[in-house]
Coordinates of C-alpha atoms in Angstrom, one line a residue:
X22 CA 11.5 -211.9 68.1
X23 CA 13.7 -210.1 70.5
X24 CA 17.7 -209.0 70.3
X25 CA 16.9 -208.2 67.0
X26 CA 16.9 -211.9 66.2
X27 CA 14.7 -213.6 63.5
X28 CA 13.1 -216.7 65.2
X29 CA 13.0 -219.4 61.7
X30 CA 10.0 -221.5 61.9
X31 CA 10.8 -225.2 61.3
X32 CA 9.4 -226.8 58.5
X33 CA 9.6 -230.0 56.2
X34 CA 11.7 -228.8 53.4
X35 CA 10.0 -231.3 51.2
X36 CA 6.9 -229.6 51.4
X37 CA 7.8 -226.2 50.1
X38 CA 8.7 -227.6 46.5
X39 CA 7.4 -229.9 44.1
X40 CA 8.6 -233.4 43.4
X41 CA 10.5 -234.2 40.5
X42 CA 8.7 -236.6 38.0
X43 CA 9.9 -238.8 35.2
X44 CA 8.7 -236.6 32.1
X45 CA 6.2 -237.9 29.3
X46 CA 7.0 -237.8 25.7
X47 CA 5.1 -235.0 24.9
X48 CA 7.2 -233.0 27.8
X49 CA 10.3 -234.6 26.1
X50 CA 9.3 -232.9 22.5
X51 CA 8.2 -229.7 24.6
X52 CA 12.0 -229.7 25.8
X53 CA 13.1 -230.4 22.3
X54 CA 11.4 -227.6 20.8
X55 CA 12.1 -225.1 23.6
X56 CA 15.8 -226.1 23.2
X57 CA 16.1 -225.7 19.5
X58 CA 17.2 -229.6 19.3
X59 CA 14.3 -230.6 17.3
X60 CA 15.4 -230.2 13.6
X61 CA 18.8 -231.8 14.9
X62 CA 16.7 -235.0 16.1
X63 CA 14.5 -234.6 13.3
X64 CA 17.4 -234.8 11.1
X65 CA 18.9 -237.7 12.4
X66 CA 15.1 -239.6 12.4
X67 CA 14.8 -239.0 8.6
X68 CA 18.0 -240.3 7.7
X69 CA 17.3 -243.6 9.6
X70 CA 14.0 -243.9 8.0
X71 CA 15.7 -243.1 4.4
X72 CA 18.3 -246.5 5.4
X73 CA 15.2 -248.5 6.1
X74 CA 14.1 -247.5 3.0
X75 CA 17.3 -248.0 1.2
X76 CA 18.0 -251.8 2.5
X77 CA 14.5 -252.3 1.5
X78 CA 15.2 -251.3 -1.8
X79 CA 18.6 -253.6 -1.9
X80 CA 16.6 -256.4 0.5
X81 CA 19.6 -256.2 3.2
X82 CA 18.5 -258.1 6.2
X83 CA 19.7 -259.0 9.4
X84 CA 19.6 -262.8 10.1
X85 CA 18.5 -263.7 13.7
X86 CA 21.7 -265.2 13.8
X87 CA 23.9 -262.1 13.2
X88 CA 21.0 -260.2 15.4
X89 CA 22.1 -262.3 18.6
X90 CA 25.5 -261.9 18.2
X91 CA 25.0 -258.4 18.2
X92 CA 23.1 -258.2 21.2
X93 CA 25.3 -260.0 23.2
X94 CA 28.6 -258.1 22.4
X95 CA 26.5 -254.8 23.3
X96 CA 25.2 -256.1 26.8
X97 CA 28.9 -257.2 26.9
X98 CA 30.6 -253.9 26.0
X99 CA 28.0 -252.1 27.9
X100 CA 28.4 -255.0 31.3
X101 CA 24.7 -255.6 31.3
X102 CA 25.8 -259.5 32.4
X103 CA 23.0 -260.4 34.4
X104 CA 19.0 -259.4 34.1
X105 CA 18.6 -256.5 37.3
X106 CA 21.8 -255.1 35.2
X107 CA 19.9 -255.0 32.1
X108 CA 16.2 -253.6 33.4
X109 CA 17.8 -251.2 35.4
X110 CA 20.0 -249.9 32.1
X111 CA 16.4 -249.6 30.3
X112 CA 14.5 -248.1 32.7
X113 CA 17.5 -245.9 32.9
X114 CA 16.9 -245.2 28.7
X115 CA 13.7 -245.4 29.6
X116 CA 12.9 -247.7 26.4
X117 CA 11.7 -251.3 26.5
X118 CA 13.4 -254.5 25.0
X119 CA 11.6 -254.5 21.7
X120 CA 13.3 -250.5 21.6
X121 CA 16.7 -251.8 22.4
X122 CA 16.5 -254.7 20.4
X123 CA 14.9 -252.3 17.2
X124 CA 18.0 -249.9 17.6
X125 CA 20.7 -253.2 17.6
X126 CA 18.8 -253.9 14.2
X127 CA 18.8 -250.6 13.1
X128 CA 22.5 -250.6 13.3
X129 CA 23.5 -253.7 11.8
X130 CA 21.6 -252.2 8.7
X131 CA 23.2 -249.3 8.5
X132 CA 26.3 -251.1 8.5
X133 CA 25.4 -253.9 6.1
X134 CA 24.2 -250.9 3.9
X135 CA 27.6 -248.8 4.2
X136 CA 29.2 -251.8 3.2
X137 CA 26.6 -252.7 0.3
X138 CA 26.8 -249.3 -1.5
X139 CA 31.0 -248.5 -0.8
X140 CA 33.0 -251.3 0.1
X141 CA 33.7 -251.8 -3.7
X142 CA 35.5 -248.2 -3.0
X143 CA 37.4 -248.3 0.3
X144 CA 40.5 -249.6 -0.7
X145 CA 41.1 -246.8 -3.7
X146 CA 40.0 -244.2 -1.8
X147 CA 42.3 -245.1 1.2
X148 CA 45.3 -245.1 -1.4
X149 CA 44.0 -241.5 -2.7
X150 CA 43.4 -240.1 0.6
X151 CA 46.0 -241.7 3.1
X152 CA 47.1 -238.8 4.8
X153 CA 43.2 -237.9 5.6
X154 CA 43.2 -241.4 7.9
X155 CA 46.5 -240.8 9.6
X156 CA 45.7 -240.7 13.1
X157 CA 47.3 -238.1 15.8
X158 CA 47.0 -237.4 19.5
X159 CA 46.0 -233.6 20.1
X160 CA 46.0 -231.3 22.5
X161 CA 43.4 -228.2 22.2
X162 CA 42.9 -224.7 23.7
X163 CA 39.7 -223.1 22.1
X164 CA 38.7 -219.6 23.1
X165 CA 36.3 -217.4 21.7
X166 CA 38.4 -214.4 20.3
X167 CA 41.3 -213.5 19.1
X168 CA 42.9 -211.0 22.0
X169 CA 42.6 -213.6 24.3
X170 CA 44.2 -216.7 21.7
X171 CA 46.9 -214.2 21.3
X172 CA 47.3 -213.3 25.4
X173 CA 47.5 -217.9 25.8
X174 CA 50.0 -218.0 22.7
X175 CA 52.1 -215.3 24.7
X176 CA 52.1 -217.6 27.5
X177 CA 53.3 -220.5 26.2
X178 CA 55.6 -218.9 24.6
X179 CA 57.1 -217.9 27.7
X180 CA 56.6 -220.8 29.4
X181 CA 54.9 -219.2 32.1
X182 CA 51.9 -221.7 32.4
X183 CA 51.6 -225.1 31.5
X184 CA 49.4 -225.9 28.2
X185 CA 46.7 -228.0 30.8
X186 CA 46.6 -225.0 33.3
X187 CA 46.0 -222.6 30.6
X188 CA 43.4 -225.3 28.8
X189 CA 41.3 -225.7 32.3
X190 CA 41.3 -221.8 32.8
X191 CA 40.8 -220.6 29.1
X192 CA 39.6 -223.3 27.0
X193 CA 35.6 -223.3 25.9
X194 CA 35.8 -226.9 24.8
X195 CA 34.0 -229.0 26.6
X196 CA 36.6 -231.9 26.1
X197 CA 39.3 -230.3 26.4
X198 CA 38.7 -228.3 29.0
X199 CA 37.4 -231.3 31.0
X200 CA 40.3 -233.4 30.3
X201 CA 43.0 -230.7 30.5
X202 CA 43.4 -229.6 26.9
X203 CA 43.9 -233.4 25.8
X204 CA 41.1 -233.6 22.7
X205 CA 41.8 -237.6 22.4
X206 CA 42.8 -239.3 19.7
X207 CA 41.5 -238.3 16.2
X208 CA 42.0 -238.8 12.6
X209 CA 42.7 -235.9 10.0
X210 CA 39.9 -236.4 8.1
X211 CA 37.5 -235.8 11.3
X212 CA 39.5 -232.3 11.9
X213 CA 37.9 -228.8 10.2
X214 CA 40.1 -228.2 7.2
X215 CA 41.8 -225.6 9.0
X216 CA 43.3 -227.6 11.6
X217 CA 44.2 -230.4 9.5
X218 CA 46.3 -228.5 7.3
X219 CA 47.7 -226.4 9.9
X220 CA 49.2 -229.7 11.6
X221 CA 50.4 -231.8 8.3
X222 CA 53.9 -231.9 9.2
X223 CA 54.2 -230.6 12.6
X224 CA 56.1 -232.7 14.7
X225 CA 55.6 -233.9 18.4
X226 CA 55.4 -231.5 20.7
X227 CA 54.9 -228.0 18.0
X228 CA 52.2 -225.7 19.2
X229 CA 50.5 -224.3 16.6
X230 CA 48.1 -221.4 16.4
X231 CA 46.1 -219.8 17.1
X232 CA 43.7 -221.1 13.8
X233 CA 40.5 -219.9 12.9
X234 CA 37.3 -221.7 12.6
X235 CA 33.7 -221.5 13.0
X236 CA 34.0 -222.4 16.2
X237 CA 36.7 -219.8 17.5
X238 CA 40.3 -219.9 17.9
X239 CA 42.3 -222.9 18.2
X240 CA 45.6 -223.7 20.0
X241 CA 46.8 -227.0 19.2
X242 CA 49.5 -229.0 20.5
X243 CA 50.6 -232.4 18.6
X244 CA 51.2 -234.9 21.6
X245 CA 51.5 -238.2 19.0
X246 CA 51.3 -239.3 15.4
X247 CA 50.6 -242.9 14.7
X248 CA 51.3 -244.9 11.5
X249 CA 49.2 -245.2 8.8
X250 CA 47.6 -248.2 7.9
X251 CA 44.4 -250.1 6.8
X252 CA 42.9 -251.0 9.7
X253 CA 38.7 -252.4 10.8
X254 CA 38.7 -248.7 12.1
X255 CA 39.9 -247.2 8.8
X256 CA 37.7 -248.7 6.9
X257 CA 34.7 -248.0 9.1
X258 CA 35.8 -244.3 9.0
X259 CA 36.2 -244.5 5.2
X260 CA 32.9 -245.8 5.0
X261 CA 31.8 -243.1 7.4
X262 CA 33.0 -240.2 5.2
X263 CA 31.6 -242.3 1.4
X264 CA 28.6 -242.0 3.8
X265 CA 28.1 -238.8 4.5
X266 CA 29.2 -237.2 1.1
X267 CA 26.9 -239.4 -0.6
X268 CA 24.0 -238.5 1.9
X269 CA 25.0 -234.9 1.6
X270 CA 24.4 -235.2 -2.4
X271 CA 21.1 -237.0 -2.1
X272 CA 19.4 -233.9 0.1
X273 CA 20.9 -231.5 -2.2
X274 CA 19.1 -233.2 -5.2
X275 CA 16.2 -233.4 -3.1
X276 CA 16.1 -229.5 -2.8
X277 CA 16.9 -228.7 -6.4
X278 CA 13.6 -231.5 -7.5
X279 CA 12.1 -229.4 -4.6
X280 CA 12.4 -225.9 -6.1
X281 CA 11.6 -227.5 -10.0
X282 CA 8.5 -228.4 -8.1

């Protein structure tokens, strides 16, 4: 060394670290554990071994027929046209065809089952529930506390900032702060209470907040409402929600025969 100058030795900087490898499954479960995500998954694995059971039970099947057709509107939603497209999306997933194929199955079940155990209902419970399946374009700002909901209400208010300037330096939302406050477009019924009722009859363009939930303090804005009507997507949210309550009451039965046990 000399001029008080540090001589740097060079070196391949590949050699100092170690490479990055695909992980095995038990490195996967490792992660899944460390990360608290286990019960989520483990959640989500017993309910689709309870609708195997289920359509067991009812003998719903999938024909090979209704199997293909499935297949092939995935790899064309997905634009897995040609055969390098689709091995390099699996190797991607890092599951084979029988996996793929297994999980197209697994969903056609759950559908045919949805549609076994409610379809009978949808209709009424559309007609008791339509303002739950209006859908509405929305435009969030979700901070943590209240002080600072307060200090981007105060804002608006005074139109010093723009509602997407205010969303991309404020809002904890992953969505909306990506996307500039815009939260898509949603329907009531897959709001928290809170917000739904807050919004009922606000028309385009009301900001409303900020209302509590769970997950913070919301700011909403109301950029669109779109007419009601019985749509393939209603149903399949209608079915959604007849889903989950239903599901929601088996478990709790579960844990009542639990405790009696």
């Amino acid at each position: 060394m000399t001029n008080n100058t540090i001589e740097i030795q060079e070196t391949n900087p590949n050699s100092l670290f170690p490479t990055i490898s695909p992980v095995t499954d038990a490195e996967l479960v490792d992660y899944l554990r460390h990360s608290y995500k286990l019960a989520e998954i483990a959640t989500l694995a017993e309910e689709e071994a309870f609708i195997v059971k289920l359509c067991q039970h009812f003998d719903i099947q999938v024909s090979d027929e209704e199997w293909q057709a499935a297949g092939d509107a995935f790899r064309l939603e997905h634009k897995l046209l040609g055969v390098k497209e689709t091995t390099d999306w699996l190797a991607r997933q890092r599951i084979t065809v029988e996996d793929w194929s297994e999980g197209i199955r697994l969903r056609l079940l759950t559908k045919k089952l949805k549609e076994y155990l409610f379809g009978a209902n949808v209709d009424m419970h559309y007609i008791s529930n339509r303002e739950h399946y209006k859908r509405v374009a929305l435009s969030q700002i979700l901070v943590l506390d209240l002080a600072t909901a307060s200090e981007v209400m105060r804002s608006l208010s005074e139109e010093k900032t723009s509602f997407c300037a205010l969303a991309l330096e404020y809002s904890k939302g992953k969505q909306s702060h990506t996307n500039g406050g815009f939260l898509g477009i949603l329907y009531a019924s897959q709001l928290a209470p809170e917000m739904a009722s807050a919004i009922t009859d606000a028309p385009v363009g009301a900001v409303i907040g900020p209302i509590q939930t769970e997950l913070g303090y919301h700011i909403i804005r109301v950029e669109k409402w779109f007419p009601t009507e019985m749509s393939e997507s209603v149903r399949e949210e209608i079915l959604n929600t007849l889903w989950r309550v239903w599901l929601r009451e088996q478990k709790d039965q579960n844990e009542i025969l639990a405790e009696k046990n």
